Amino acid sequence: MVRLVILGGPGAGKGTQCEQLRDRLGLVWISTGEILRQAIAAKDSDGDCQTELGRQAQSYVERGELVPDAIMIQFIQQRLSQPDVQQGWILDGYPRTAFQAEELDFLLEELQQQLDYAIFLAVPPAELKARSLARGRTDDTPEAIERRIELFEERTVPILEYYDLRKRLVRIDGAKPIEDVQDAIQTTVETLVE
Ligand code: AMP
């Protein structure tokens, strides 16, 4: 049973690494950014978002701002209560604020689940910017990228200390080649896989 949080700035390689972890270890990969992008893209014939989540998130995601904690916390609460994640999960892009991290711990206690590791993919800001610009996702405008890097430093970096104090933090050099990063993550989680 493996339960992981993957932390890193925009372009740190979280999605790439999670995809490989999912394929190799059969873990359920929950990417909040991907879920939000899909919810925003699903439009009805009038061009309006079909879901409440898409409607609520659209303006934030497009500007590179964080979707309010209350919306995200409620979403994760529902997602982690579903049957397909009872055998473990990888959270990608969540938590992103200290409040989300604390609330996640409360939720896990309630669900009688335990987080194994928070894996931080460390990548210098200049490299984050270059990688984000290169991938050209719809929410990757230069302004949104700048804002997301800024918010990562301000809101998400403090979470590293939160997990470090709880002896959950594993720091991995995310500037290395994809395969090396994957090997480092797998070495960390190997002990958890039966
Ligand atoms: P990502 O694909 O993880 O980089 O997320 C893309 C966008 O989705 C972010 O820029 C935010 O607008 C939003 N988002 C994703 N996860 C969260 C979260 N945990 N809290 C707030 N906003 C989020």
PDB file of C-alpha atoms and ligand atoms in Angstrom:
ATOM      1  CA  MET A   1       0.000   0.000   0.000  1.00  0.00           C
ATOM      2  CA  VAL A   2       1.465   3.309  -1.096  1.00  0.00           C
ATOM      3  CA  ARG A   3       0.158   6.794  -0.350  1.00  0.00           C
ATOM      4  CA  LEU A   4       2.237   9.646  -1.705  1.00  0.00           C
ATOM      5  CA  VAL A   5       2.108  13.373  -2.156  1.00  0.00           C
ATOM      6  CA  ILE A   6       4.289  14.780  -4.961  1.00  0.00           C
ATOM      7  CA  LEU A   7       5.363  18.388  -4.475  1.00  0.00           C
ATOM      8  CA  GLY A   8       7.146  20.653  -6.933  1.00  0.00           C
ATOM      9  CA  GLY A   9       6.753  23.885  -8.876  1.00  0.00           C
ATOM     10  CA  PRO A  10       5.060  24.150 -12.269  1.00  0.00           C
ATOM     11  CA  GLY A  11       7.236  22.212 -14.712  1.00  0.00           C
ATOM     12  CA  ALA A  12       9.059  20.235 -12.005  1.00  0.00           C
ATOM     13  CA  GLY A  13       8.034  16.975 -13.680  1.00  0.00           C
ATOM     14  CA  LYS A  14       5.305  15.879 -11.261  1.00  0.00           C
ATOM     15  CA  GLY A  15       2.961  14.674 -13.999  1.00  0.00           C
ATOM     16  CA  THR A  16       5.673  12.801 -15.911  1.00  0.00           C
ATOM     17  CA  GLN A  17       6.870  11.036 -12.782  1.00  0.00           C
ATOM     18  CA  CYS A  18       3.372  10.226 -11.534  1.00  0.00           C
ATOM     19  CA  GLU A  19       2.394   8.727 -14.872  1.00  0.00           C
ATOM     20  CA  GLN A  20       5.350   6.337 -14.661  1.00  0.00           C
ATOM     21  CA  LEU A  21       4.596   5.484 -11.042  1.00  0.00           C
ATOM     22  CA  ARG A  22       1.027   4.712 -11.978  1.00  0.00           C
ATOM     23  CA  ASP A  23       2.085   2.488 -14.881  1.00  0.00           C
ATOM     24  CA  ARG A  24       4.806   0.683 -12.930  1.00  0.00           C
ATOM     25  CA  LEU A  25       3.172   0.315  -9.525  1.00  0.00           C
ATOM     26  CA  GLY A  26      -0.503   0.409 -10.480  1.00  0.00           C
ATOM     27  CA  LEU A  27      -1.219   3.345  -8.185  1.00  0.00           C
ATOM     28  CA  VAL A  28      -4.205   5.628  -8.657  1.00  0.00           C
ATOM     29  CA  TRP A  29      -2.846   8.995  -9.789  1.00  0.00           C
ATOM     30  CA  ILE A  30      -4.908  11.987  -8.709  1.00  0.00           C
ATOM     31  CA  SER A  31      -3.787  15.193 -10.432  1.00  0.00           C
ATOM     32  CA  THR A  32      -5.878  18.113  -9.206  1.00  0.00           C
ATOM     33  CA  GLY A  33      -4.603  20.324 -12.058  1.00  0.00           C
ATOM     34  CA  GLU A  34      -5.617  17.732 -14.670  1.00  0.00           C
ATOM     35  CA  ILE A  35      -9.023  17.206 -13.062  1.00  0.00           C
ATOM     36  CA  LEU A  36      -9.635  20.958 -13.013  1.00  0.00           C
ATOM     37  CA  ARG A  37      -8.506  21.382 -16.634  1.00  0.00           C
ATOM     38  CA  GLN A  38     -10.870  18.604 -17.735  1.00  0.00           C
ATOM     39  CA  ALA A  39     -13.745  20.080 -15.738  1.00  0.00           C
ATOM     40  CA  ILE A  40     -13.119  23.480 -17.347  1.00  0.00           C
ATOM     41  CA  ALA A  41     -12.883  22.013 -20.872  1.00  0.00           C
ATOM     42  CA  ALA A  42     -16.188  20.117 -20.578  1.00  0.00           C
ATOM     43  CA  LYS A  43     -18.639  22.672 -21.976  1.00  0.00           C
ATOM     44  CA  ASP A  44     -22.326  22.406 -22.825  1.00  0.00           C
ATOM     45  CA  SER A  45     -23.813  23.644 -26.121  1.00  0.00           C
ATOM     46  CA  ASP A  46     -23.946  27.231 -24.799  1.00  0.00           C
ATOM     47  CA  GLY A  47     -20.225  27.141 -24.053  1.00  0.00           C
ATOM     48  CA  ASP A  48     -20.733  27.025 -20.281  1.00  0.00           C
ATOM     49  CA  CYS A  49     -18.915  24.589 -18.009  1.00  0.00           C
ATOM     50  CA  GLN A  50     -20.969  21.466 -17.402  1.00  0.00           C
ATOM     51  CA  THR A  51     -19.838  20.991 -13.835  1.00  0.00           C
ATOM     52  CA  GLU A  52     -19.945  23.186 -10.776  1.00  0.00           C
ATOM     53  CA  LEU A  53     -16.233  22.459 -10.224  1.00  0.00           C
ATOM     54  CA  GLY A  54     -15.367  23.694 -13.741  1.00  0.00           C
ATOM     55  CA  ARG A  55     -17.411  26.865 -13.272  1.00  0.00           C
ATOM     56  CA  GLN A  56     -15.851  27.628  -9.911  1.00  0.00           C
ATOM     57  CA  ALA A  57     -12.266  26.937 -11.015  1.00  0.00           C
ATOM     58  CA  GLN A  58     -12.064  28.428 -14.510  1.00  0.00           C
ATOM     59  CA  SER A  59     -11.049  32.018 -13.786  1.00  0.00           C
ATOM     60  CA  TYR A  60      -8.452  30.969 -11.205  1.00  0.00           C
ATOM     61  CA  VAL A  61      -6.781  28.310 -13.350  1.00  0.00           C
ATOM     62  CA  GLU A  62      -6.629  30.582 -16.396  1.00  0.00           C
ATOM     63  CA  ARG A  63      -4.861  33.301 -14.423  1.00  0.00           C
ATOM     64  CA  GLY A  64      -2.470  30.921 -12.669  1.00  0.00           C
ATOM     65  CA  GLU A  65      -4.107  31.723  -9.324  1.00  0.00           C
ATOM     66  CA  LEU A  66      -4.886  29.064  -6.745  1.00  0.00           C
ATOM     67  CA  VAL A  67      -8.430  27.756  -6.627  1.00  0.00           C
ATOM     68  CA  PRO A  68      -9.783  28.631  -3.121  1.00  0.00           C
ATOM     69  CA  ASP A  69      -8.923  26.128  -0.392  1.00  0.00           C
ATOM     70  CA  ALA A  70     -12.565  25.465   0.510  1.00  0.00           C
ATOM     71  CA  ILE A  71     -13.320  24.190  -3.011  1.00  0.00           C
ATOM     72  CA  MET A  72     -10.194  22.042  -3.211  1.00  0.00           C
ATOM     73  CA  ILE A  73     -10.577  20.568   0.275  1.00  0.00           C
ATOM     74  CA  GLN A  74     -14.140  19.519  -0.439  1.00  0.00           C
ATOM     75  CA  PHE A  75     -13.106  17.999  -3.747  1.00  0.00           C
ATOM     76  CA  ILE A  76     -10.281  15.932  -2.203  1.00  0.00           C
ATOM     77  CA  GLN A  77     -12.532  14.780   0.603  1.00  0.00           C
ATOM     78  CA  GLN A  78     -14.944  13.323  -1.949  1.00  0.00           C
ATOM     79  CA  ARG A  79     -12.201  11.880  -4.157  1.00  0.00           C
ATOM     80  CA  LEU A  80     -10.317  10.071  -1.371  1.00  0.00           C
ATOM     81  CA  SER A  81     -13.553   8.531  -0.102  1.00  0.00           C
ATOM     82  CA  GLN A  82     -14.199   6.706  -3.377  1.00  0.00           C
ATOM     83  CA  PRO A  83     -13.693   2.938  -3.630  1.00  0.00           C
ATOM     84  CA  ASP A  84     -10.961   2.954  -6.322  1.00  0.00           C
ATOM     85  CA  VAL A  85      -8.439   4.712  -4.062  1.00  0.00           C
ATOM     86  CA  GLN A  86      -8.700   2.413  -1.063  1.00  0.00           C
ATOM     87  CA  GLN A  87      -5.587   0.509  -2.198  1.00  0.00           C
ATOM     88  CA  GLY A  88      -3.388   3.594  -2.296  1.00  0.00           C
ATOM     89  CA  TRP A  89      -2.873   6.773  -4.290  1.00  0.00           C
ATOM     90  CA  ILE A  90      -0.486   9.475  -5.494  1.00  0.00           C
ATOM     91  CA  LEU A  91      -1.630  13.057  -5.038  1.00  0.00           C
ATOM     92  CA  ASP A  92      -0.139  15.364  -7.676  1.00  0.00           C
ATOM     93  CA  GLY A  93      -0.634  19.099  -7.166  1.00  0.00           C
ATOM     94  CA  TYR A  94      -2.297  18.678  -3.790  1.00  0.00           C
ATOM     95  CA  PRO A  95      -1.772  19.991  -1.160  1.00  0.00           C
ATOM     96  CA  ARG A  96      -0.552  23.391  -2.349  1.00  0.00           C
ATOM     97  CA  THR A  97      -1.125  25.493   0.772  1.00  0.00           C
ATOM     98  CA  ALA A  98      -0.413  24.930   4.468  1.00  0.00           C
ATOM     99  CA  PHE A  99      -4.144  24.891   5.112  1.00  0.00           C
ATOM    100  CA  GLN A 100      -4.695  22.159   2.515  1.00  0.00           C
ATOM    101  CA  ALA A 101      -1.841  20.139   4.082  1.00  0.00           C
ATOM    102  CA  GLU A 102      -3.350  20.371   7.561  1.00  0.00           C
ATOM    103  CA  GLU A 103      -6.831  19.560   6.311  1.00  0.00           C
ATOM    104  CA  LEU A 104      -5.447  16.579   4.393  1.00  0.00           C
ATOM    105  CA  ASP A 105      -4.019  15.191   7.632  1.00  0.00           C
ATOM    106  CA  PHE A 106      -7.389  15.595   9.369  1.00  0.00           C
ATOM    107  CA  LEU A 107      -9.135  13.909   6.464  1.00  0.00           C
ATOM    108  CA  LEU A 108      -6.695  10.990   6.410  1.00  0.00           C
ATOM    109  CA  GLU A 109      -7.130  10.499  10.133  1.00  0.00           C
ATOM    110  CA  GLU A 110     -10.873  10.387   9.605  1.00  0.00           C
ATOM    111  CA  LEU A 111     -10.510   7.903   6.749  1.00  0.00           C
ATOM    112  CA  GLN A 112      -7.977   5.890   8.767  1.00  0.00           C
ATOM    113  CA  GLN A 113      -5.384   6.270   6.055  1.00  0.00           C
ATOM    114  CA  GLN A 114      -1.770   7.319   6.473  1.00  0.00           C
ATOM    115  CA  LEU A 115       0.467   9.324   4.176  1.00  0.00           C
ATOM    116  CA  ASP A 116       3.769   7.521   3.557  1.00  0.00           C
ATOM    117  CA  TYR A 117       5.883  10.252   1.969  1.00  0.00           C
ATOM    118  CA  ALA A 118       5.747  13.763   0.591  1.00  0.00           C
ATOM    119  CA  ILE A 119       8.215  13.702  -2.291  1.00  0.00           C
ATOM    120  CA  PHE A 120       9.598  17.078  -3.301  1.00  0.00           C
ATOM    121  CA  LEU A 121      11.022  17.414  -6.810  1.00  0.00           C
ATOM    122  CA  ALA A 122      13.511  20.262  -6.375  1.00  0.00           C
ATOM    123  CA  VAL A 123      14.055  22.286  -9.572  1.00  0.00           C
ATOM    124  CA  PRO A 124      15.528  25.838  -9.755  1.00  0.00           C
ATOM    125  CA  PRO A 125      12.989  28.592 -10.670  1.00  0.00           C
ATOM    126  CA  ALA A 126      14.682  29.448 -14.005  1.00  0.00           C
ATOM    127  CA  GLU A 127      14.388  25.808 -15.059  1.00  0.00           C
ATOM    128  CA  LEU A 128      10.714  25.689 -13.955  1.00  0.00           C
ATOM    129  CA  LYS A 129       9.982  28.673 -16.149  1.00  0.00           C
ATOM    130  CA  ALA A 130      11.801  27.260 -19.191  1.00  0.00           C
ATOM    131  CA  ARG A 131      10.069  23.879 -18.882  1.00  0.00           C
ATOM    132  CA  SER A 132       6.603  25.410 -18.400  1.00  0.00           C
ATOM    133  CA  LEU A 133       7.032  27.654 -21.447  1.00  0.00           C
ATOM    134  CA  ALA A 134       8.197  24.681 -23.518  1.00  0.00           C
ATOM    135  CA  ARG A 135       5.172  22.443 -22.781  1.00  0.00           C
ATOM    136  CA  GLY A 136       2.606  25.011 -23.980  1.00  0.00           C
ATOM    137  CA  ARG A 137      -0.483  23.856 -22.109  1.00  0.00           C
ATOM    138  CA  THR A 138      -3.594  26.052 -22.414  1.00  0.00           C
ATOM    139  CA  ASP A 139      -3.030  27.485 -18.919  1.00  0.00           C
ATOM    140  CA  ASP A 140       0.682  28.088 -19.670  1.00  0.00           C
ATOM    141  CA  THR A 141       0.604  31.728 -20.764  1.00  0.00           C
ATOM    142  CA  PRO A 142       3.786  33.624 -19.741  1.00  0.00           C
ATOM    143  CA  GLU A 143       1.834  35.683 -17.163  1.00  0.00           C
ATOM    144  CA  ALA A 144       0.154  32.634 -15.655  1.00  0.00           C
ATOM    145  CA  ILE A 145       3.501  30.801 -15.484  1.00  0.00           C
ATOM    146  CA  GLU A 146       5.138  33.709 -13.616  1.00  0.00           C
ATOM    147  CA  ARG A 147       2.242  33.805 -11.188  1.00  0.00           C
ATOM    148  CA  ARG A 148       2.276  30.060 -10.596  1.00  0.00           C
ATOM    149  CA  ILE A 149       6.012  30.081  -9.830  1.00  0.00           C
ATOM    150  CA  GLU A 150       5.495  33.017  -7.445  1.00  0.00           C
ATOM    151  CA  LEU A 151       2.602  31.240  -5.707  1.00  0.00           C
ATOM    152  CA  PHE A 152       4.616  28.050  -5.502  1.00  0.00           C
ATOM    153  CA  GLU A 153       7.376  29.880  -3.597  1.00  0.00           C
ATOM    154  CA  GLU A 154       4.933  31.762  -1.356  1.00  0.00           C
ATOM    155  CA  ARG A 155       2.269  29.183  -0.615  1.00  0.00           C
ATOM    156  CA  THR A 156       3.653  25.715  -1.350  1.00  0.00           C
ATOM    157  CA  VAL A 157       7.314  25.895  -0.226  1.00  0.00           C
ATOM    158  CA  PRO A 158       6.209  26.381   3.447  1.00  0.00           C
ATOM    159  CA  ILE A 159       4.572  22.939   3.243  1.00  0.00           C
ATOM    160  CA  LEU A 160       8.022  21.374   2.885  1.00  0.00           C
ATOM    161  CA  GLU A 161       8.776  22.291   6.478  1.00  0.00           C
ATOM    162  CA  TYR A 162       5.395  20.950   7.569  1.00  0.00           C
ATOM    163  CA  TYR A 163       6.219  17.510   6.157  1.00  0.00           C
ATOM    164  CA  ASP A 164       9.861  17.669   7.231  1.00  0.00           C
ATOM    165  CA  LEU A 165       8.801  18.172  10.861  1.00  0.00           C
ATOM    166  CA  ARG A 166       6.539  15.138  10.555  1.00  0.00           C
ATOM    167  CA  LYS A 167       9.404  13.050   9.085  1.00  0.00           C
ATOM    168  CA  ARG A 168       7.559  12.534   5.834  1.00  0.00           C
ATOM    169  CA  LEU A 169       9.625  14.693   3.467  1.00  0.00           C
ATOM    170  CA  VAL A 170      11.869  13.168   0.803  1.00  0.00           C
ATOM    171  CA  ARG A 171      13.775  15.667  -1.321  1.00  0.00           C
ATOM    172  CA  ILE A 172      14.779  14.570  -4.809  1.00  0.00           C
ATOM    173  CA  ASP A 173      16.843  16.497  -7.375  1.00  0.00           C
ATOM    174  CA  GLY A 174      14.223  17.098 -10.069  1.00  0.00           C
ATOM    175  CA  ALA A 175      16.709  18.777 -12.427  1.00  0.00           C
ATOM    176  CA  LYS A 176      18.239  15.361 -13.211  1.00  0.00           C
ATOM    177  CA  PRO A 177      17.143  13.238 -16.225  1.00  0.00           C
ATOM    178  CA  ILE A 178      13.622  11.761 -16.027  1.00  0.00           C
ATOM    179  CA  GLU A 179      14.881   8.197 -15.529  1.00  0.00           C
ATOM    180  CA  ASP A 180      17.188   9.162 -12.648  1.00  0.00           C
ATOM    181  CA  VAL A 181      14.349  10.966 -10.896  1.00  0.00           C
ATOM    182  CA  GLN A 182      12.070   7.947 -11.387  1.00  0.00           C
ATOM    183  CA  ASP A 183      14.743   5.611  -9.960  1.00  0.00           C
ATOM    184  CA  ALA A 184      15.137   7.849  -6.913  1.00  0.00           C
ATOM    185  CA  ILE A 185      11.373   7.871  -6.287  1.00  0.00           C
ATOM    186  CA  GLN A 186      11.123   4.123  -6.759  1.00  0.00           C
ATOM    187  CA  THR A 187      13.962   3.512  -4.308  1.00  0.00           C
ATOM    188  CA  THR A 188      11.989   5.533  -1.771  1.00  0.00           C
ATOM    189  CA  VAL A 189       8.696   3.719  -2.298  1.00  0.00           C
ATOM    190  CA  GLU A 190      10.155   0.206  -2.792  1.00  0.00           C
ATOM    191  CA  THR A 191       9.999  -0.568   0.892  1.00  0.00           C
ATOM    192  CA  LEU A 192       6.250   0.147   0.883  1.00  0.00           C
ATOM    193  CA  VAL A 193       5.304  -2.100  -2.029  1.00  0.00           C
ATOM    194  CA  GLU A 194       4.479  -5.671  -1.077  1.00  0.00           C
TER     195      GLU A 194
HETATM  196  P1  AMP B   1      -1.134  21.934 -12.021  1.00  0.00           P
HETATM  197  O1  AMP B   1      -1.465  21.151 -13.229  1.00  0.00           O
HETATM  198  O2  AMP B   1      -0.940  21.093 -10.799  1.00  0.00           O
HETATM  199  O3  AMP B   1       0.048  22.844 -12.244  1.00  0.00           O
HETATM  200  O4  AMP B   1      -2.391  22.882 -11.704  1.00  0.00           O
HETATM  201  C1  AMP B   1      -2.912  23.769 -12.659  1.00  0.00           C
HETATM  202  C2  AMP B   1      -3.761  24.834 -11.979  1.00  0.00           C
HETATM  203  O5  AMP B   1      -4.849  24.229 -11.284  1.00  0.00           O
HETATM  204  C3  AMP B   1      -3.047  25.672 -10.934  1.00  0.00           C
HETATM  205  O6  AMP B   1      -2.358  26.761 -11.514  1.00  0.00           O
HETATM  206  C4  AMP B   1      -4.217  26.136 -10.048  1.00  0.00           C
HETATM  207  O7  AMP B   1      -4.925  27.183 -10.664  1.00  0.00           O
HETATM  208  C5  AMP B   1      -5.108  24.903 -10.047  1.00  0.00           C
HETATM  209  N1  AMP B   1      -4.823  23.969  -8.929  1.00  0.00           N
HETATM  210  C6  AMP B   1      -4.395  22.690  -9.033  1.00  0.00           C
HETATM  211  N2  AMP B   1      -4.263  22.121  -7.832  1.00  0.00           N
HETATM  212  C7  AMP B   1      -4.616  23.063  -6.929  1.00  0.00           C
HETATM  213  C8  AMP B   1      -4.684  23.093  -5.500  1.00  0.00           C
HETATM  214  N3  AMP B   1      -4.320  22.031  -4.758  1.00  0.00           N
HETATM  215  N4  AMP B   1      -5.096  24.235  -4.918  1.00  0.00           N
HETATM  216  C9  AMP B   1      -5.447  25.306  -5.633  1.00  0.00           C
HETATM  217  N5  AMP B   1      -5.400  25.365  -6.973  1.00  0.00           N
HETATM  218  C10 AMP B   1      -4.992  24.249  -7.623  1.00  0.00           C
END
